[in-house]
Amino acid sequence: MFGKGAIDGLKDILDRRDGYKVYLIDGYFRDRDILDSLPIEGSDEVIFVDTTSEPSTADIDSYRDFLVEVGKGSPSTIIGVGGGSTLDSAKAVANLLTNGGKAEDYQGWDLVKKPAIYKIGIPTISGTGAEASRTCVMTNSKSGIKLGMNSDFTIYDQLILDPNLTKTVPREQYFYTGMDTYLHCIESLNGIYRNAIGDAFSNQAIELCREVFFSEDMMSDENRERLMVASYLGGCAIANSFVGTIHPFSAGLSVVLGTHHCIGNCITMGAMEQFYPKEYEEFFKMAEKQNIEIPKGIAKNLDRETYKRLYDATIVHEKPLSNALGDDFRDILTLERVVDIFKSM
Ligand code: NAD
Ligand code: ZN
């Protein structure tokens, strides 16, 4: 369902679904008006997701354990309301409740064996495409691996895309997360593994991003609507293609320094002129137009061991790196070059 006020349609959908529901809602919305527009009933369970850190496998296990403990382990429906962190948490919990075990057991490709609980996604910030994609990214706190449950069962059954919900997003965050769409799409279009469907989604999403971020007010009603569509199309694009060099470096920042995904991409972009010269220029023009500052120098003065960990956490992303640079990407991205790239962010 799409459009301003579309969230009012949730009640109709849920009225047709017997049994209690479980909501995972971004903690930002605790005590805010949005809760009044959700048809939460006494038998339903609500979990507020703390987005201070991005989801870990331990977080997902603990949400599941809590639901089982309070006797809410078999809901008819799970509803995720929030940004990529919350949407991904809801997807992961829905898989875990029907498949058992631990969240880390399903980090990888097509490891989820049983269909998840029926789930509805309601994004409140646009850009990651988590509402459309077939993964839910989690960091494994023990192994340090940041990887999702890539599976057809991870995809939301229904979506409510209501641009009214993104009005309250802080400007910087709106830009950083919105840019995730732009970056996913330029990475796929510059990759080796391309296909007509991925390209079509990417091209359209990039056009919408340009309209939004070159306009006078990126957060006008029309632009919030456009970015919501761009995010959805961008999610469809990555479901049909691979990212490139930016995301692996950003994942390195995230795993080693705890940098959040979307700001991490933007910081990484500061060192990406050598791989994406045209897009580098366009990206910084958009940031300038919207008066958004991209932090600099976060990986400038680190010790040798930390740089080695950054290198390891970057180079492990074989699929996107070979998509961008070919199978001999390790010869191109030597330890020395990777360290220089981190230093120049
Ligand atoms: P997020 O969910 O972490 O939220 C960012 C911040 O915005 C939080 O502080 C949140 O409280 C706030 N926020 C959200 N909606 C708001 C609103 N309407 N008003 C005010 N504040 C609001 O951010 P994100 O950038 O959307 O998601 C990042 C996560 O998405 C990462 O964990 C990343 O790994 C994941 N991701 C997933 C996919 C996928 O395909 N599944 C793709 C890319 C990224
Ligand atoms: Zn991303």
CSV table of C-alpha atoms and ligand atoms in Angstrom, one decimal:
chain,number,residue,atom,x,y,z
A,1,MET,CA,0.0,0.0,0.0
A,2,PHE,CA,1.4,3.4,-0.9
A,3,GLY,CA,0.6,7.0,-0.3
A,4,LYS,CA,0.2,9.6,2.4
A,5,GLY,CA,-2.0,8.2,5.2
A,6,ALA,CA,-1.6,4.6,3.9
A,7,ILE,CA,-0.8,3.5,7.4
A,8,ASP,CA,-4.5,3.8,8.2
A,9,GLY,CA,-5.0,0.7,6.1
A,10,LEU,CA,-3.1,-1.5,8.5
A,11,LYS,CA,-6.2,-2.1,10.6
A,12,ASP,CA,-8.1,-3.6,7.6
A,13,ILE,CA,-5.2,-5.9,6.8
A,14,LEU,CA,-4.9,-7.1,10.4
A,15,ASP,CA,-8.7,-7.5,10.9
A,16,ARG,CA,-8.4,-10.3,8.3
A,17,ARG,CA,-5.7,-12.0,10.2
A,18,ASP,CA,-6.7,-14.1,13.3
A,19,GLY,CA,-4.6,-14.3,16.4
A,20,TYR,CA,-2.3,-12.0,18.2
A,21,LYS,CA,0.3,-9.9,16.5
A,22,VAL,CA,3.9,-8.9,17.4
A,23,TYR,CA,5.1,-5.4,16.6
A,24,LEU,CA,8.8,-4.4,16.4
A,25,ILE,CA,8.9,-0.6,16.5
A,26,ASP,CA,11.8,1.8,16.4
A,27,GLY,CA,12.5,3.0,19.9
A,28,TYR,CA,12.3,6.6,18.6
A,29,PHE,CA,8.5,6.2,18.4
A,30,ARG,CA,8.0,5.2,22.1
A,31,ASP,CA,5.5,7.8,23.5
A,32,ARG,CA,4.9,9.4,20.1
A,33,ASP,CA,1.8,10.0,18.0
A,34,ILE,CA,2.5,7.2,15.6
A,35,LEU,CA,1.5,4.7,18.2
A,36,ASP,CA,-2.1,6.0,18.1
A,37,SER,CA,-2.3,5.2,14.4
A,38,LEU,CA,-1.3,1.6,14.9
A,39,PRO,CA,-4.2,-0.8,15.7
A,40,ILE,CA,-2.4,-2.4,18.7
A,41,GLU,CA,-4.7,-4.7,20.7
A,42,GLY,CA,-4.4,-5.9,24.3
A,43,SER,CA,-3.3,-9.4,23.3
A,44,ASP,CA,-0.6,-8.1,21.0
A,45,GLU,CA,3.1,-7.7,22.0
A,46,VAL,CA,5.2,-4.7,21.3
A,47,ILE,CA,9.0,-4.7,21.3
A,48,PHE,CA,10.7,-1.3,21.0
A,49,VAL,CA,14.0,-1.7,19.1
A,50,ASP,CA,17.0,0.2,20.4
A,51,THR,CA,18.8,1.6,17.3
A,52,THR,CA,21.8,2.9,19.2
A,53,SER,CA,23.7,0.0,17.7
A,54,GLU,CA,22.7,-1.8,14.5
A,55,PRO,CA,21.2,-5.3,15.0
A,56,SER,CA,23.3,-8.1,16.3
A,57,THR,CA,22.6,-11.8,16.2
A,58,ALA,CA,22.4,-11.7,20.0
A,59,ASP,CA,19.7,-9.0,19.8
A,60,ILE,CA,17.6,-11.2,17.5
A,61,ASP,CA,18.0,-14.2,19.8
A,62,SER,CA,17.0,-12.2,22.8
A,63,TYR,CA,13.8,-10.8,21.1
A,64,ARG,CA,12.8,-14.4,20.2
A,65,ASP,CA,13.6,-15.7,23.7
A,66,PHE,CA,11.5,-12.9,25.2
A,67,LEU,CA,8.5,-13.6,22.9
A,68,VAL,CA,8.7,-17.3,23.8
A,69,GLU,CA,9.0,-16.5,27.5
A,70,VAL,CA,5.9,-14.3,27.5
A,71,GLY,CA,3.9,-16.9,25.5
A,72,LYS,CA,3.9,-14.8,22.3
A,73,GLY,CA,6.1,-17.1,20.2
A,74,SER,CA,3.5,-18.0,17.5
A,75,PRO,CA,2.0,-14.7,16.3
A,76,SER,CA,-0.2,-14.6,13.2
A,77,THR,CA,1.7,-11.6,12.0
A,78,ILE,CA,4.9,-9.6,12.7
A,79,ILE,CA,4.8,-5.9,11.9
A,80,GLY,CA,8.1,-4.0,11.6
A,81,VAL,CA,7.9,-0.2,11.9
A,82,GLY,CA,11.1,1.8,11.6
A,83,GLY,CA,14.3,2.2,9.6
A,84,GLY,CA,16.6,-0.5,8.2
A,85,SER,CA,17.6,-1.7,11.7
A,86,THR,CA,14.1,-2.3,12.8
A,87,LEU,CA,12.8,-3.7,9.5
A,88,ASP,CA,15.8,-6.1,9.5
A,89,SER,CA,15.2,-7.1,13.2
A,90,ALA,CA,11.5,-7.9,12.4
A,91,LYS,CA,12.5,-10.0,9.4
A,92,ALA,CA,15.1,-11.9,11.4
A,93,VAL,CA,12.7,-12.6,14.3
A,94,ALA,CA,10.0,-13.8,11.9
A,95,ASN,CA,12.5,-16.3,10.4
A,96,LEU,CA,13.9,-17.4,13.8
A,97,LEU,CA,10.4,-18.1,15.3
A,98,THR,CA,9.6,-20.7,12.7
A,99,ASN,CA,13.0,-22.2,12.1
A,100,GLY,CA,14.4,-22.5,15.6
A,101,GLY,CA,18.1,-22.4,16.6
A,102,LYS,CA,20.1,-19.2,16.7
A,103,ALA,CA,20.1,-16.2,14.4
A,104,GLU,CA,23.8,-16.9,13.5
A,105,ASP,CA,22.8,-20.3,12.1
A,106,TYR,CA,21.1,-18.5,9.2
A,107,GLN,CA,23.8,-15.9,8.3
A,108,GLY,CA,24.5,-16.7,4.7
A,109,TRP,CA,22.7,-17.8,1.6
A,110,ASP,CA,19.5,-19.9,1.5
A,111,LEU,CA,20.0,-21.4,5.0
A,112,VAL,CA,16.4,-20.6,6.2
A,113,LYS,CA,14.4,-23.8,5.5
A,114,LYS,CA,10.8,-23.0,6.7
A,115,PRO,CA,8.6,-20.0,5.7
A,116,ALA,CA,8.7,-17.2,8.3
A,117,ILE,CA,5.8,-15.7,10.2
A,118,TYR,CA,3.7,-13.5,7.9
A,119,LYS,CA,5.2,-10.1,8.1
A,120,ILE,CA,4.3,-6.5,7.2
A,121,GLY,CA,7.0,-3.8,6.8
A,122,ILE,CA,6.3,-0.1,7.5
A,123,PRO,CA,9.4,2.0,6.8
A,124,THR,CA,9.8,5.3,8.7
A,125,ILE,CA,13.0,6.4,6.9
A,126,SER,CA,13.9,5.9,3.3
A,127,GLY,CA,17.1,4.5,1.7
A,128,THR,CA,18.3,1.1,2.7
A,129,GLY,CA,15.8,-0.8,0.7
A,130,ALA,CA,15.4,-3.2,3.6
A,131,GLU,CA,11.7,-3.1,3.0
A,132,ALA,CA,12.2,-4.8,-0.4
A,133,SER,CA,15.3,-6.9,-0.1
A,134,ARG,CA,15.8,-10.6,0.7
A,135,THR,CA,18.2,-10.1,3.5
A,136,CYS,CA,18.3,-8.8,7.1
A,137,VAL,CA,21.8,-7.6,8.1
A,138,MET,CA,23.1,-8.6,11.5
A,139,THR,CA,26.5,-8.4,13.2
A,140,ASN,CA,27.6,-11.5,14.9
A,141,SER,CA,29.1,-10.2,18.1
A,142,LYS,CA,31.4,-13.2,18.6
A,143,SER,CA,32.8,-13.7,15.1
A,144,GLY,CA,32.5,-10.1,14.0
A,145,ILE,CA,30.8,-11.2,10.8
A,146,LYS,CA,28.2,-8.8,9.4
A,147,LEU,CA,25.9,-10.8,7.2
A,148,GLY,CA,22.2,-11.3,6.7
A,149,MET,CA,19.8,-14.2,6.3
A,150,ASN,CA,19.7,-14.1,2.5
A,151,SER,CA,16.5,-16.0,1.7
A,152,ASP,CA,13.2,-15.7,-0.2
A,153,PHE,CA,11.6,-16.3,3.2
A,154,THR,CA,13.2,-13.0,4.4
A,155,ILE,CA,11.1,-10.8,2.1
A,156,TYR,CA,8.2,-8.9,3.6
A,157,ASP,CA,4.7,-10.3,2.6
A,158,GLN,CA,3.2,-6.8,2.6
A,159,LEU,CA,4.4,-3.3,2.7
A,160,ILE,CA,2.9,0.0,3.8
A,161,LEU,CA,4.8,2.9,2.3
A,162,ASP,CA,3.5,6.1,3.9
A,163,PRO,CA,5.7,9.2,3.3
A,164,ASN,CA,4.0,11.0,6.2
A,165,LEU,CA,6.1,8.7,8.5
A,166,THR,CA,9.4,10.2,7.4
A,167,LYS,CA,8.6,13.8,8.3
A,168,THR,CA,10.4,13.7,11.6
A,169,VAL,CA,13.7,12.2,10.4
A,170,PRO,CA,16.7,14.5,11.2
A,171,ARG,CA,18.1,16.1,8.1
A,172,GLU,CA,21.6,14.6,8.3
A,173,GLN,CA,20.2,11.1,8.9
A,174,TYR,CA,17.7,11.6,6.0
A,175,PHE,CA,20.6,12.4,3.7
A,176,TYR,CA,22.9,9.5,4.9
A,177,THR,CA,20.2,6.9,4.7
A,178,GLY,CA,18.7,8.2,1.5
A,179,MET,CA,22.2,8.0,-0.1
A,180,ASP,CA,22.3,4.3,0.6
A,181,THR,CA,19.9,3.9,-2.4
A,182,TYR,CA,22.1,6.0,-4.6
A,183,LEU,CA,25.2,4.2,-3.7
A,184,HIS,CA,23.7,0.7,-4.0
A,185,CYS,CA,22.6,1.6,-7.5
A,186,ILE,CA,25.8,3.2,-8.7
A,187,GLU,CA,27.7,0.2,-7.4
A,188,SER,CA,25.6,-2.3,-9.2
A,189,LEU,CA,25.6,-0.3,-12.5
A,190,ASN,CA,29.4,-0.2,-12.4
A,191,GLY,CA,29.7,-3.9,-11.6
A,192,ILE,CA,30.6,-6.8,-13.8
A,193,TYR,CA,27.6,-8.9,-12.9
A,194,ARG,CA,24.7,-7.0,-14.4
A,195,ASN,CA,21.3,-7.8,-15.8
A,196,ALA,CA,18.5,-5.9,-17.4
A,197,ILE,CA,16.2,-6.0,-14.4
A,198,GLY,CA,18.8,-4.9,-11.9
A,199,ASP,CA,19.8,-2.1,-14.3
A,200,ALA,CA,16.2,-0.9,-14.8
A,201,PHE,CA,15.5,-0.7,-11.0
A,202,SER,CA,18.9,1.0,-10.4
A,203,ASN,CA,18.5,3.6,-13.2
A,204,GLN,CA,15.1,4.7,-12.0
A,205,ALA,CA,16.1,4.8,-8.4
A,206,ILE,CA,19.1,7.0,-9.2
A,207,GLU,CA,16.9,9.4,-11.2
A,208,LEU,CA,14.6,9.8,-8.3
A,209,CYS,CA,17.6,10.4,-5.9
A,210,ARG,CA,18.9,13.2,-8.3
A,211,GLU,CA,15.4,14.8,-8.2
A,212,VAL,CA,15.4,14.7,-4.5
A,213,PHE,CA,18.9,15.7,-3.6
A,214,PHE,CA,19.4,18.4,-6.3
A,215,SER,CA,16.1,20.1,-5.3
A,216,GLU,CA,15.8,23.1,-2.9
A,217,ASP,CA,14.1,21.1,-0.2
A,218,MET,CA,15.0,17.4,-0.1
A,219,MET,CA,12.4,16.8,2.6
A,220,SER,CA,9.4,18.4,0.9
A,221,ASP,CA,6.2,16.2,0.8
A,222,GLU,CA,6.9,15.3,-2.8
A,223,ASN,CA,10.5,14.5,-2.2
A,224,ARG,CA,9.8,12.3,0.8
A,225,GLU,CA,7.4,10.4,-1.4
A,226,ARG,CA,10.0,10.2,-4.2
A,227,LEU,CA,12.7,9.0,-1.9
A,228,MET,CA,10.4,6.3,-0.5
A,229,VAL,CA,9.9,5.0,-4.0
A,230,ALA,CA,13.6,5.2,-4.8
A,231,SER,CA,14.4,3.2,-1.6
A,232,TYR,CA,11.9,0.5,-2.6
A,233,LEU,CA,13.3,0.3,-6.2
A,234,GLY,CA,16.9,0.4,-4.8
A,235,GLY,CA,16.0,-2.6,-2.6
A,236,CYS,CA,14.7,-4.4,-5.7
A,237,ALA,CA,17.9,-3.5,-7.5
A,238,ILE,CA,20.2,-5.1,-4.9
A,239,ALA,CA,18.0,-8.1,-4.7
A,240,ASN,CA,18.9,-8.6,-8.4
A,241,SER,CA,22.6,-7.5,-8.4
A,242,PHE,CA,25.6,-6.9,-6.2
A,243,VAL,CA,27.1,-3.8,-4.6
A,244,GLY,CA,30.8,-2.8,-5.3
A,245,THR,CA,33.7,-1.3,-3.5
A,246,ILE,CA,32.0,1.2,-1.3
A,247,HIS,CA,30.0,-1.3,0.8
A,248,PRO,CA,32.9,-3.5,1.8
A,249,PHE,CA,34.9,-0.5,3.1
A,250,SER,CA,31.9,0.7,4.9
A,251,ALA,CA,31.4,-2.7,6.4
A,252,GLY,CA,35.0,-2.6,7.6
A,253,LEU,CA,34.3,0.7,9.4
A,254,SER,CA,31.1,-0.8,10.9
A,255,VAL,CA,32.7,-4.0,12.2
A,256,VAL,CA,35.9,-2.5,13.5
A,257,LEU,CA,34.9,1.1,14.6
A,258,GLY,CA,31.1,0.6,15.1
A,259,THR,CA,30.2,3.2,12.5
A,260,HIS,CA,26.6,2.9,11.3
A,261,HIS,CA,26.0,1.6,7.8
A,262,CYS,CA,24.7,4.7,6.0
A,263,ILE,CA,27.0,7.3,7.5
A,264,GLY,CA,29.8,4.8,6.9
A,265,ASN,CA,29.0,4.7,3.2
A,266,CYS,CA,29.1,8.4,3.0
A,267,ILE,CA,32.4,8.6,4.8
A,268,THR,CA,33.8,5.9,2.6
A,269,MET,CA,32.7,7.9,-0.5
A,270,GLY,CA,35.3,10.5,0.5
A,271,ALA,CA,38.0,8.0,-0.6
A,272,MET,CA,36.2,6.5,-3.7
A,273,GLU,CA,37.1,9.0,-6.4
A,274,GLN,CA,39.7,6.5,-7.8
A,275,PHE,CA,36.9,3.9,-8.4
A,276,TYR,CA,33.8,6.0,-9.1
A,277,PRO,CA,35.0,9.4,-10.4
A,278,LYS,CA,31.8,10.7,-11.9
A,279,GLU,CA,29.6,9.5,-9.0
A,280,TYR,CA,32.1,10.9,-6.5
A,281,GLU,CA,31.6,14.3,-8.0
A,282,GLU,CA,27.9,14.0,-8.2
A,283,PHE,CA,27.6,12.7,-4.6
A,284,PHE,CA,29.5,15.6,-3.1
A,285,LYS,CA,27.6,18.1,-5.2
A,286,MET,CA,24.4,16.7,-3.7
A,287,ALA,CA,25.8,16.9,-0.2
A,288,GLU,CA,26.8,20.5,-0.9
A,289,LYS,CA,23.4,21.4,-2.3
A,290,GLN,CA,21.7,20.1,0.8
A,291,ASN,CA,24.4,21.6,3.1
A,292,ILE,CA,25.2,18.2,4.7
A,293,GLU,CA,28.6,17.7,6.1
A,294,ILE,CA,30.3,14.3,5.6
A,295,PRO,CA,32.6,13.5,8.6
A,296,LYS,CA,36.3,13.2,7.6
A,297,GLY,CA,39.4,11.6,9.1
A,298,ILE,CA,37.8,8.9,11.2
A,299,ALA,CA,40.3,6.3,10.2
A,300,LYS,CA,43.3,8.6,9.9
A,301,ASN,CA,45.5,7.8,12.9
A,302,LEU,CA,45.0,4.2,13.9
A,303,ASP,CA,47.5,1.7,14.9
A,304,ARG,CA,48.9,-1.1,12.7
A,305,GLU,CA,46.7,-3.8,14.3
A,306,THR,CA,43.5,-1.8,13.8
A,307,TYR,CA,44.4,-1.2,10.1
A,308,LYS,CA,44.9,-4.9,9.7
A,309,ARG,CA,41.5,-5.6,11.2
A,310,LEU,CA,39.9,-3.0,8.9
A,311,TYR,CA,41.6,-4.7,5.9
A,312,ASP,CA,40.4,-8.1,7.0
A,313,ALA,CA,36.8,-6.9,7.5
A,314,THR,CA,36.9,-5.3,4.0
A,315,ILE,CA,38.6,-7.9,1.9
A,316,VAL,CA,36.3,-10.7,3.2
A,317,HIS,CA,33.5,-9.3,1.0
A,318,GLU,CA,34.4,-11.3,-2.1
A,319,LYS,CA,31.2,-11.1,-4.0
A,320,PRO,CA,30.9,-7.3,-4.2
A,321,LEU,CA,34.7,-6.8,-4.6
A,322,SER,CA,34.9,-9.2,-7.5
A,323,ASN,CA,31.8,-7.6,-9.0
A,324,ALA,CA,33.6,-4.3,-8.9
A,325,LEU,CA,37.2,-5.2,-9.6
A,326,GLY,CA,37.3,-8.8,-11.0
A,327,ASP,CA,38.4,-12.0,-9.5
A,328,ASP,CA,41.9,-10.7,-8.8
A,329,PHE,CA,40.6,-8.0,-6.5
A,330,ARG,CA,43.1,-9.0,-3.9
A,331,ASP,CA,46.0,-8.0,-6.2
A,332,ILE,CA,44.4,-4.6,-6.6
A,333,LEU,CA,43.4,-4.1,-3.0
A,334,THR,CA,46.8,-4.8,-1.3
A,335,LEU,CA,47.0,-4.2,2.4
A,336,GLU,CA,49.0,-1.0,1.7
A,337,ARG,CA,46.4,0.4,-0.7
A,338,VAL,CA,43.5,-0.5,1.6
A,339,VAL,CA,45.2,1.3,4.5
A,340,ASP,CA,45.8,4.3,2.3
A,341,ILE,CA,42.1,4.3,1.4
A,342,PHE,CA,41.0,4.2,5.0
A,343,LYS,CA,43.5,7.0,5.9
A,344,SER,CA,42.1,9.3,3.1
A,345,MET,CA,38.4,9.0,4.1
B,1,NAD,P1,18.2,2.9,11.4
B,1,NAD,O1,17.0,2.0,11.3
B,1,NAD,O2,19.4,2.5,12.2
B,1,NAD,O3,17.7,4.4,12.0
B,1,NAD,C1,18.6,5.5,12.0
B,1,NAD,C2,18.1,6.5,12.9
B,1,NAD,O4,16.9,7.2,12.4
B,1,NAD,C3,17.7,5.9,14.3
B,1,NAD,O5,18.2,6.8,15.3
B,1,NAD,C4,16.2,5.9,14.2
B,1,NAD,O6,15.6,6.0,15.5
B,1,NAD,C5,15.9,7.2,13.4
B,1,NAD,N1,14.6,7.2,12.8
B,1,NAD,C6,14.0,6.3,12.0
B,1,NAD,N2,12.8,6.8,11.5
B,1,NAD,C7,12.7,8.0,12.1
B,1,NAD,C8,11.6,9.0,12.0
B,1,NAD,N3,10.6,8.8,11.2
B,1,NAD,N4,11.8,10.1,12.7
B,1,NAD,C9,12.9,10.3,13.4
B,1,NAD,N5,13.9,9.4,13.6
B,1,NAD,C10,13.8,8.3,12.9
B,1,NAD,O7,18.7,3.4,10.0
B,1,NAD,P2,18.8,3.0,8.5
B,1,NAD,O8,19.8,3.8,8.0
B,1,NAD,O9,17.4,3.0,7.9
B,1,NAD,O10,19.2,1.5,8.6
B,1,NAD,C11,20.5,1.0,8.8
B,1,NAD,C12,20.4,-0.5,8.9
B,1,NAD,O11,19.9,-1.1,7.7
B,1,NAD,C13,21.8,-1.1,9.1
B,1,NAD,O12,21.7,-2.1,10.2
B,1,NAD,C14,22.1,-1.8,7.8
B,1,NAD,O13,23.0,-2.9,7.9
B,1,NAD,C15,20.7,-2.2,7.3
B,1,NAD,N6,20.6,-2.3,5.9
B,1,NAD,C16,19.8,-3.4,5.5
B,1,NAD,C17,19.7,-3.6,4.1
B,1,NAD,C18,18.8,-4.7,3.7
B,1,NAD,O14,18.7,-5.0,2.5
B,1,NAD,N7,18.2,-5.5,4.6
B,1,NAD,C19,20.3,-2.8,3.2
B,1,NAD,C20,21.1,-1.7,3.6
B,1,NAD,C21,21.2,-1.5,5.0
B,2,ZN,ZN,23.7,-0.2,2.0
